[in-house]
PDB file of C-alpha atoms in Angstrom:
ATOM      1  CA  UNK A   1      -7.995 -19.050 -13.033  1.00 56.00           C
ATOM      2  CA  UNK A   2     -10.480 -17.525 -15.301  1.00 52.00           C
ATOM      3  CA  UNK A   3     -13.229 -19.167 -13.059  1.00 60.00           C
ATOM      4  CA  UNK A   4     -12.011 -17.470 -10.134  1.00 67.00           C
ATOM      5  CA  UNK A   5     -11.555 -14.294 -11.770  1.00 67.00           C
ATOM      6  CA  UNK A   6     -15.340 -13.917 -12.763  1.00 69.00           C
ATOM      7  CA  UNK A   7     -14.854 -10.929 -15.233  1.00 85.00           C
ATOM      8  CA  UNK A   8     -13.458  -8.706 -12.398  1.00 94.00           C
ATOM      9  CA  UNK A   9     -11.193  -6.088 -13.585  1.00 97.00           C
ATOM     10  CA  UNK A  10      -7.536  -5.809 -11.555  1.00 98.00           C
ATOM     11  CA  UNK A  11      -5.649  -3.044 -11.909  1.00 98.00           C
ATOM     12  CA  UNK A  12      -2.252  -2.798 -10.658  1.00 98.00           C
ATOM     13  CA  UNK A  13      -1.178   0.765  -9.250  1.00 98.00           C
ATOM     14  CA  UNK A  14       2.440   2.254  -9.447  1.00 98.00           C
ATOM     15  CA  UNK A  15       2.875   5.213  -7.108  1.00 98.00           C
ATOM     16  CA  UNK A  16       6.185   6.362  -8.432  1.00 98.00           C
ATOM     17  CA  UNK A  17       9.011   8.620  -7.293  1.00 97.00           C
ATOM     18  CA  UNK A  18      12.585   8.086  -9.033  1.00 96.00           C
ATOM     19  CA  UNK A  19      11.929   4.367  -9.743  1.00 96.00           C
ATOM     20  CA  UNK A  20      14.083   4.602 -13.149  1.00 97.00           C
ATOM     21  CA  UNK A  21      16.348   1.912 -11.842  1.00 95.00           C
ATOM     22  CA  UNK A  22      13.896  -0.656 -10.814  1.00 96.00           C
ATOM     23  CA  UNK A  23      10.671   0.173 -12.609  1.00 97.00           C
ATOM     24  CA  UNK A  24      11.304  -2.225 -15.539  1.00 98.00           C
ATOM     25  CA  UNK A  25      12.354  -5.165 -13.056  1.00 96.00           C
ATOM     26  CA  UNK A  26       8.938  -4.395 -11.102  1.00 97.00           C
ATOM     27  CA  UNK A  27       6.810  -4.522 -14.063  1.00 98.00           C
ATOM     28  CA  UNK A  28       8.734  -7.646 -15.302  1.00 98.00           C
ATOM     29  CA  UNK A  29       7.530  -9.299 -12.453  1.00 97.00           C
ATOM     30  CA  UNK A  30       4.084  -8.754 -12.457  1.00 98.00           C
ATOM     31  CA  UNK A  31       1.802 -11.665 -13.448  1.00 97.00           C
ATOM     32  CA  UNK A  32       0.142 -10.337 -16.576  1.00 96.00           C
ATOM     33  CA  UNK A  33      -2.644 -13.062 -16.633  1.00 95.00           C
ATOM     34  CA  UNK A  34      -3.677 -11.801 -13.141  1.00 96.00           C
ATOM     35  CA  UNK A  35      -3.675  -8.054 -14.184  1.00 97.00           C
ATOM     36  CA  UNK A  36      -5.881  -6.197 -16.781  1.00 97.00           C
ATOM     37  CA  UNK A  37      -3.997  -2.944 -16.656  1.00 98.00           C
ATOM     38  CA  UNK A  38      -1.080  -1.126 -15.016  1.00 98.00           C
ATOM     39  CA  UNK A  39      -1.268   2.302 -13.963  1.00 98.00           C
ATOM     40  CA  UNK A  40       1.875   4.409 -12.707  1.00 98.00           C
ATOM     41  CA  UNK A  41       1.367   7.770 -11.067  1.00 98.00           C
ATOM     42  CA  UNK A  42       4.722   9.712 -11.354  1.00 98.00           C
ATOM     43  CA  UNK A  43       5.235  12.157  -8.105  1.00 98.00           C
ATOM     44  CA  UNK A  44       7.508  14.658 -10.389  1.00 98.00           C
ATOM     45  CA  UNK A  45      10.494  12.400 -10.558  1.00 98.00           C
ATOM     46  CA  UNK A  46      14.227  13.765 -11.208  1.00 97.00           C
ATOM     47  CA  UNK A  47      15.103  10.751 -13.145  1.00 97.00           C
ATOM     48  CA  UNK A  48      13.863   8.660 -16.291  1.00 98.00           C
ATOM     49  CA  UNK A  49      10.670   7.334 -14.553  1.00 98.00           C
ATOM     50  CA  UNK A  50       8.386   8.885 -16.886  1.00 98.00           C
ATOM     51  CA  UNK A  51      10.249   7.632 -19.672  1.00 98.00           C
ATOM     52  CA  UNK A  52      10.609   4.176 -18.932  1.00 98.00           C
ATOM     53  CA  UNK A  53       6.833   4.056 -17.722  1.00 98.00           C
ATOM     54  CA  UNK A  54       5.608   5.007 -21.421  1.00 98.00           C
ATOM     55  CA  UNK A  55       8.426   2.770 -22.907  1.00 98.00           C
ATOM     56  CA  UNK A  56       6.773   0.028 -21.305  1.00 98.00           C
ATOM     57  CA  UNK A  57       3.351   0.793 -22.252  1.00 97.00           C
ATOM     58  CA  UNK A  58       2.098   1.655 -19.010  1.00 98.00           C
ATOM     59  CA  UNK A  59      -0.709   3.808 -18.841  1.00 98.00           C
ATOM     60  CA  UNK A  60       1.039   7.058 -17.168  1.00 98.00           C
ATOM     61  CA  UNK A  61      -0.034   9.918 -15.250  1.00 98.00           C
ATOM     62  CA  UNK A  62       2.552  13.202 -13.844  1.00 98.00           C
ATOM     63  CA  UNK A  63       2.355  15.163 -10.840  1.00 98.00           C
ATOM     64  CA  UNK A  64       3.598  18.602 -11.850  1.00 97.00           C
ATOM     65  CA  UNK A  65       4.608  19.003  -8.598  1.00 97.00           C
ATOM     66  CA  UNK A  66       5.652  16.273  -5.610  1.00 98.00           C
ATOM     67  CA  UNK A  67       2.469  15.568  -3.808  1.00 97.00           C
ATOM     68  CA  UNK A  68       3.997  13.197  -1.574  1.00 96.00           C
ATOM     69  CA  UNK A  69       3.478   9.269  -1.292  1.00 96.00           C
ATOM     70  CA  UNK A  70      -0.615   9.888   0.107  1.00 97.00           C
ATOM     71  CA  UNK A  71      -0.782  12.375  -2.693  1.00 98.00           C
ATOM     72  CA  UNK A  72       0.464   9.942  -5.164  1.00 98.00           C
ATOM     73  CA  UNK A  73      -2.339   7.050  -3.911  1.00 98.00           C
ATOM     74  CA  UNK A  74      -5.274   9.023  -4.450  1.00 98.00           C
ATOM     75  CA  UNK A  75      -3.950   9.701  -8.039  1.00 98.00           C
ATOM     76  CA  UNK A  76      -3.651   6.026  -8.586  1.00 98.00           C
ATOM     77  CA  UNK A  77      -7.105   5.137  -6.671  1.00 98.00           C
ATOM     78  CA  UNK A  78      -8.897   7.703  -8.481  1.00 98.00           C
ATOM     79  CA  UNK A  79      -7.656   6.920 -12.052  1.00 98.00           C
ATOM     80  CA  UNK A  80      -7.896   3.095 -11.437  1.00 98.00           C
ATOM     81  CA  UNK A  81     -11.699   3.568 -10.613  1.00 98.00           C
ATOM     82  CA  UNK A  82     -11.945   5.615 -13.600  1.00 98.00           C
ATOM     83  CA  UNK A  83     -10.497   2.980 -15.756  1.00 98.00           C
ATOM     84  CA  UNK A  84     -13.368   0.463 -13.981  1.00 98.00           C
ATOM     85  CA  UNK A  85     -11.132  -1.080 -11.676  1.00 98.00           C
ATOM     86  CA  UNK A  86     -12.656  -4.092  -9.512  1.00 98.00           C
ATOM     87  CA  UNK A  87      -9.885  -4.865  -7.623  1.00 98.00           C
ATOM     88  CA  UNK A  88      -6.957  -2.546  -7.349  1.00 98.00           C
ATOM     89  CA  UNK A  89      -3.209  -3.675  -5.791  1.00 98.00           C
ATOM     90  CA  UNK A  90      -0.887  -1.424  -4.711  1.00 98.00           C
ATOM     91  CA  UNK A  91       2.770  -2.277  -6.034  1.00 96.00           C
ATOM     92  CA  UNK A  92       5.558  -0.111  -5.200  1.00 96.00           C
ATOM     93  CA  UNK A  93       8.153  -0.025  -8.268  1.00 96.00           C
ATOM     94  CA  UNK A  94      11.339   0.071  -6.074  1.00 94.00           C
ATOM     95  CA  UNK A  95      11.100  -3.700  -6.031  1.00 92.00           C
ATOM     96  CA  UNK A  96      10.822  -3.810  -2.469  1.00 90.00           C
ATOM     97  CA  UNK A  97       7.586  -5.977  -2.603  1.00 92.00           C
ATOM     98  CA  UNK A  98       7.457  -8.929  -4.526  1.00 94.00           C
ATOM     99  CA  UNK A  99       4.938  -8.657  -7.551  1.00 96.00           C
ATOM    100  CA  UNK A 100       4.562 -12.149  -8.105  1.00 97.00           C
ATOM    101  CA  UNK A 101       2.350 -12.667  -4.925  1.00 97.00           C
ATOM    102  CA  UNK A 102      -0.120 -10.838  -6.620  1.00 98.00           C
ATOM    103  CA  UNK A 103      -2.332 -14.040  -7.524  1.00 97.00           C
ATOM    104  CA  UNK A 104      -2.213 -14.528  -3.447  1.00 97.00           C
ATOM    105  CA  UNK A 105      -2.826 -11.066  -2.272  1.00 98.00           C
ATOM    106  CA  UNK A 106      -5.971 -10.798  -4.926  1.00 98.00           C
ATOM    107  CA  UNK A 107      -7.544 -13.970  -4.385  1.00 97.00           C
ATOM    108  CA  UNK A 108      -9.443 -13.357  -1.232  1.00 97.00           C
ATOM    109  CA  UNK A 109     -11.030 -10.107  -3.013  1.00 98.00           C
ATOM    110  CA  UNK A 110     -11.978 -12.288  -6.000  1.00 97.00           C
ATOM    111  CA  UNK A 111     -14.081 -14.976  -3.758  1.00 95.00           C
ATOM    112  CA  UNK A 112     -15.384 -11.447  -1.246  1.00 95.00           C
ATOM    113  CA  UNK A 113     -13.687 -13.330   1.667  1.00 97.00           C
ATOM    114  CA  UNK A 114     -11.946  -9.592   2.193  1.00 98.00           C
ATOM    115  CA  UNK A 115     -12.705  -6.254   1.805  1.00 98.00           C
ATOM    116  CA  UNK A 116      -9.112  -5.692   1.574  1.00 98.00           C
ATOM    117  CA  UNK A 117      -5.549  -7.546   1.707  1.00 98.00           C
ATOM    118  CA  UNK A 118      -2.249  -6.433   3.279  1.00 98.00           C
ATOM    119  CA  UNK A 119       1.061  -8.009   2.549  1.00 96.00           C
ATOM    120  CA  UNK A 120       2.816  -8.289   5.865  1.00 94.00           C
ATOM    121  CA  UNK A 121       6.495  -8.767   6.740  1.00 89.00           C
ATOM    122  CA  UNK A 122       5.591  -9.523  10.088  1.00 89.00           C
ATOM    123  CA  UNK A 123       3.296 -13.122   9.803  1.00 87.00           C
ATOM    124  CA  UNK A 124       6.765 -14.361   9.573  1.00 83.00           C
ATOM    125  CA  UNK A 125       9.074 -11.971  11.494  1.00 78.00           C
ATOM    126  CA  UNK A 126      12.167 -13.649  10.195  1.00 75.00           C
ATOM    127  CA  UNK A 127      11.391 -12.502   7.058  1.00 71.00           C
ATOM    128  CA  UNK A 128      11.734  -8.707   7.333  1.00 72.00           C
ATOM    129  CA  UNK A 129      14.800  -9.297   9.338  1.00 72.00           C
ATOM    130  CA  UNK A 130      16.405 -11.835   6.344  1.00 70.00           C
ATOM    131  CA  UNK A 131      15.306  -9.108   3.916  1.00 67.00           C
ATOM    132  CA  UNK A 132      17.508  -6.670   5.767  1.00 72.00           C
ATOM    133  CA  UNK A 133      15.079  -4.586   7.566  1.00 77.00           C
ATOM    134  CA  UNK A 134      17.027  -2.511  10.007  1.00 77.00           C
ATOM    135  CA  UNK A 135      16.534  -3.788  13.544  1.00 80.00           C
ATOM    136  CA  UNK A 136      14.985  -0.185  14.996  1.00 78.00           C
ATOM    137  CA  UNK A 137      12.341  -0.277  12.022  1.00 81.00           C
ATOM    138  CA  UNK A 138      11.444  -3.546  13.105  1.00 85.00           C
ATOM    139  CA  UNK A 139      11.170  -2.852  16.750  1.00 88.00           C
ATOM    140  CA  UNK A 140       8.941   0.110  15.549  1.00 89.00           C
ATOM    141  CA  UNK A 141       6.777  -1.853  13.826  1.00 90.00           C
ATOM    142  CA  UNK A 142       6.197  -4.154  16.411  1.00 92.00           C
ATOM    143  CA  UNK A 143       5.384  -1.318  18.998  1.00 94.00           C
ATOM    144  CA  UNK A 144       3.278   0.490  16.619  1.00 95.00           C
ATOM    145  CA  UNK A 145       1.014  -2.317  15.293  1.00 96.00           C
ATOM    146  CA  UNK A 146       0.152  -3.124  18.536  1.00 96.00           C
ATOM    147  CA  UNK A 147      -0.988   0.239  19.894  1.00 97.00           C
ATOM    148  CA  UNK A 148      -3.003   0.332  16.427  1.00 97.00           C
ATOM    149  CA  UNK A 149      -4.874  -3.263  17.249  1.00 98.00           C
ATOM    150  CA  UNK A 150      -5.277  -2.369  20.684  1.00 97.00           C
ATOM    151  CA  UNK A 151      -7.526   1.014  19.623  1.00 97.00           C
ATOM    152  CA  UNK A 152      -9.130  -0.449  16.191  1.00 97.00           C
ATOM    153  CA  UNK A 153      -9.441  -3.774  17.535  1.00 96.00           C
ATOM    154  CA  UNK A 154      -7.978  -5.401  14.608  1.00 97.00           C
ATOM    155  CA  UNK A 155      -5.759  -8.259  15.311  1.00 96.00           C
ATOM    156  CA  UNK A 156      -3.124  -7.539  12.492  1.00 97.00           C
ATOM    157  CA  UNK A 157       0.465  -8.337  12.278  1.00 96.00           C
ATOM    158  CA  UNK A 158       1.485  -5.199  10.077  1.00 95.00           C
ATOM    159  CA  UNK A 159      -0.040  -1.781   9.556  1.00 95.00           C
ATOM    160  CA  UNK A 160       2.804  -0.324   7.495  1.00 90.00           C
ATOM    161  CA  UNK A 161       3.483  -2.712   4.406  1.00 91.00           C
ATOM    162  CA  UNK A 162       3.469  -0.788   1.032  1.00 92.00           C
ATOM    163  CA  UNK A 163       1.768  -3.893  -0.742  1.00 97.00           C
ATOM    164  CA  UNK A 164      -1.770  -3.995  -0.809  1.00 98.00           C
ATOM    165  CA  UNK A 165      -4.954  -5.063  -2.701  1.00 98.00           C
ATOM    166  CA  UNK A 166      -8.433  -2.962  -1.901  1.00 98.00           C
ATOM    167  CA  UNK A 167     -11.789  -3.470  -3.752  1.00 98.00           C
ATOM    168  CA  UNK A 168     -13.382  -0.823  -5.468  1.00 98.00           C
ATOM    169  CA  UNK A 169     -16.183  -0.845  -2.999  1.00 98.00           C
ATOM    170  CA  UNK A 170     -13.923   0.190  -0.039  1.00 98.00           C
ATOM    171  CA  UNK A 171     -12.459   2.908  -2.341  1.00 98.00           C
ATOM    172  CA  UNK A 172     -15.108   4.509  -3.571  1.00 98.00           C
ATOM    173  CA  UNK A 173     -17.002   4.710  -0.330  1.00 98.00           C
ATOM    174  CA  UNK A 174     -13.593   6.110   2.213  1.00 98.00           C
ATOM    175  CA  UNK A 175     -13.221   9.883   1.706  1.00 98.00           C
ATOM    176  CA  UNK A 176      -9.367   9.732   0.700  1.00 98.00           C
ATOM    177  CA  UNK A 177      -9.114  13.047  -0.172  1.00 97.00           C
ATOM    178  CA  UNK A 178      -9.651  13.957   3.271  1.00 97.00           C
ATOM    179  CA  UNK A 179      -6.181  11.816   4.315  1.00 98.00           C
ATOM    180  CA  UNK A 180      -2.559  13.101   4.549  1.00 97.00           C
ATOM    181  CA  UNK A 181      -0.625  13.347   1.683  1.00 97.00           C
ATOM    182  CA  UNK A 182       2.430  11.771   3.138  1.00 95.00           C
ATOM    183  CA  UNK A 183       3.027   8.281   4.776  1.00 94.00           C
ATOM    184  CA  UNK A 184       0.837   8.495   7.366  1.00 96.00           C
ATOM    185  CA  UNK A 185      -1.941   7.744   4.584  1.00 97.00           C
ATOM    186  CA  UNK A 186      -1.798   4.127   4.426  1.00 96.00           C
ATOM    187  CA  UNK A 187      -2.712   4.209   8.526  1.00 97.00           C
ATOM    188  CA  UNK A 188      -5.481   6.569   8.181  1.00 98.00           C
ATOM    189  CA  UNK A 189      -6.933   4.503   5.166  1.00 98.00           C
ATOM    190  CA  UNK A 190      -7.195   1.698   7.801  1.00 98.00           C
ATOM    191  CA  UNK A 191      -9.043   4.128  10.345  1.00 98.00           C
ATOM    192  CA  UNK A 192     -11.228   4.989   7.445  1.00 98.00           C
ATOM    193  CA  UNK A 193     -12.339   1.447   6.854  1.00 98.00           C
ATOM    194  CA  UNK A 194     -12.924   0.742  10.906  1.00 98.00           C
ATOM    195  CA  UNK A 195     -14.931   3.974  10.672  1.00 97.00           C
ATOM    196  CA  UNK A 196     -17.366   2.755   7.749  1.00 98.00           C
ATOM    197  CA  UNK A 197     -17.880  -0.808   8.766  1.00 97.00           C
ATOM    198  CA  UNK A 198     -15.142  -2.599   6.416  1.00 98.00           C
ATOM    199  CA  UNK A 199     -13.707  -5.034   9.042  1.00 96.00           C
ATOM    200  CA  UNK A 200     -12.640  -8.085   6.610  1.00 98.00           C
ATOM    201  CA  UNK A 201      -9.056  -7.223   6.393  1.00 98.00           C
ATOM    202  CA  UNK A 202      -6.988 -10.543   5.352  1.00 98.00           C
ATOM    203  CA  UNK A 203      -2.773 -10.714   5.492  1.00 98.00           C
ATOM    204  CA  UNK A 204      -0.679 -12.914   3.399  1.00 97.00           C
ATOM    205  CA  UNK A 205       3.014 -13.748   4.173  1.00 95.00           C
ATOM    206  CA  UNK A 206       5.610 -11.829   2.072  1.00 92.00           C
ATOM    207  CA  UNK A 207       9.276 -11.355   2.191  1.00 84.00           C
ATOM    208  CA  UNK A 208      10.557  -8.113   1.402  1.00 77.00           C
ATOM    209  CA  UNK A 209      14.209  -7.081   0.218  1.00 73.00           C
ATOM    210  CA  UNK A 210      16.239  -3.982   1.824  1.00 65.00           C
ATOM    211  CA  UNK A 211      18.675  -2.453  -0.904  1.00 54.00           C
ATOM    212  CA  UNK A 212      19.989   1.138  -1.617  1.00 57.00           C
ATOM    213  CA  UNK A 213      17.762   1.462  -4.569  1.00 55.00           C
ATOM    214  CA  UNK A 214      14.443   0.626  -2.847  1.00 51.00           C
ATOM    215  CA  UNK A 215      13.325   3.425  -1.197  1.00 52.00           C
ATOM    216  CA  UNK A 216      13.294   3.970   3.076  1.00 55.00           C
ATOM    217  CA  UNK A 217      12.516   6.490   5.053  1.00 63.00           C
ATOM    218  CA  UNK A 218      15.303   7.259   7.481  1.00 67.00           C
ATOM    219  CA  UNK A 219      15.245   7.410  11.075  1.00 68.00           C
ATOM    220  CA  UNK A 220      14.299  10.706  11.611  1.00 69.00           C
ATOM    221  CA  UNK A 221      11.546  10.695   8.885  1.00 79.00           C
ATOM    222  CA  UNK A 222      10.281   7.085  10.237  1.00 78.00           C
ATOM    223  CA  UNK A 223       9.923   8.830  13.759  1.00 86.00           C
ATOM    224  CA  UNK A 224       7.520  11.799  12.377  1.00 87.00           C
ATOM    225  CA  UNK A 225       6.110   9.081  10.925  1.00 89.00           C
ATOM    226  CA  UNK A 226       5.407   7.151  14.253  1.00 89.00           C
ATOM    227  CA  UNK A 227       4.406  10.122  16.020  1.00 94.00           C
ATOM    228  CA  UNK A 228       1.921  10.906  12.869  1.00 95.00           C
ATOM    229  CA  UNK A 229       0.429   7.654  13.917  1.00 96.00           C
ATOM    230  CA  UNK A 230      -0.468   7.993  17.286  1.00 96.00           C
ATOM    231  CA  UNK A 231      -1.968  11.478  16.224  1.00 97.00           C
ATOM    232  CA  UNK A 232      -4.159   9.233  13.938  1.00 97.00           C
ATOM    233  CA  UNK A 233      -4.742   6.903  16.593  1.00 97.00           C
ATOM    234  CA  UNK A 234      -5.679  10.185  18.951  1.00 97.00           C
ATOM    235  CA  UNK A 235      -7.989  11.270  16.440  1.00 97.00           C
ATOM    236  CA  UNK A 236     -10.090   8.104  15.805  1.00 97.00           C
ATOM    237  CA  UNK A 237     -10.389   8.061  19.832  1.00 97.00           C
ATOM    238  CA  UNK A 238     -11.798  11.299  20.040  1.00 96.00           C
ATOM    239  CA  UNK A 239     -14.247  10.140  17.301  1.00 95.00           C
ATOM    240  CA  UNK A 240     -15.517   7.488  19.033  1.00 92.00           C
ATOM    241  CA  UNK A 241     -16.096   9.085  22.119  1.00 92.00           C
ATOM    242  CA  UNK A 242     -18.451  11.524  20.505  1.00 84.00           C
ATOM    243  CA  UNK A 243     -20.505   8.794  18.940  1.00 74.00           C
TER     244      UNK A 243
END
């Protein structure tokens, strides 16, 4: 393992909001031999997320006001880069994704085979259904991914997973502060990668868990999210025609 690490600093970022019930479970599953530092950014939680984070010894930053999922990620990436990260892996602290897969998601970055690596529930679609993904969300995922692939020219099985790893080169290059503070941030960053020529995106197959404590946006917020994705795709097409 030491040979493959090649002195690269790996930082796990945890964008947290009301994660008190699942934070310790998530942190306990992070393979410490593969992570040099864990940074948690709390987005003005109303529970004990911050207290638990500090008790666990995590580097903790707190938003005084709720900035949203995308706004949280902006702080996460900014602080990880300031701490000298070579690779940044995002782990949701709601324990929906399995942090034990961190070695698999960072390996292509350590060997410089990828600019980013995404955990995909849809490489093996049965995993998504087994994990409890609602059928309407499963169908929407496939539909939106097909549109995004057609427009961006990638061949990804999923654009909407929150388990991701990026090289610091990507994060330093992209104008992340221009992105939304909402959930569509995850699509905007992929679009920015396409514009900047970072086309080496790999995927690993993951399972996921859907349970009451896991964060999941409901039907109407998901509908708005889907429309926001289509809006990002239209903006990309307009940008492409003006080049």
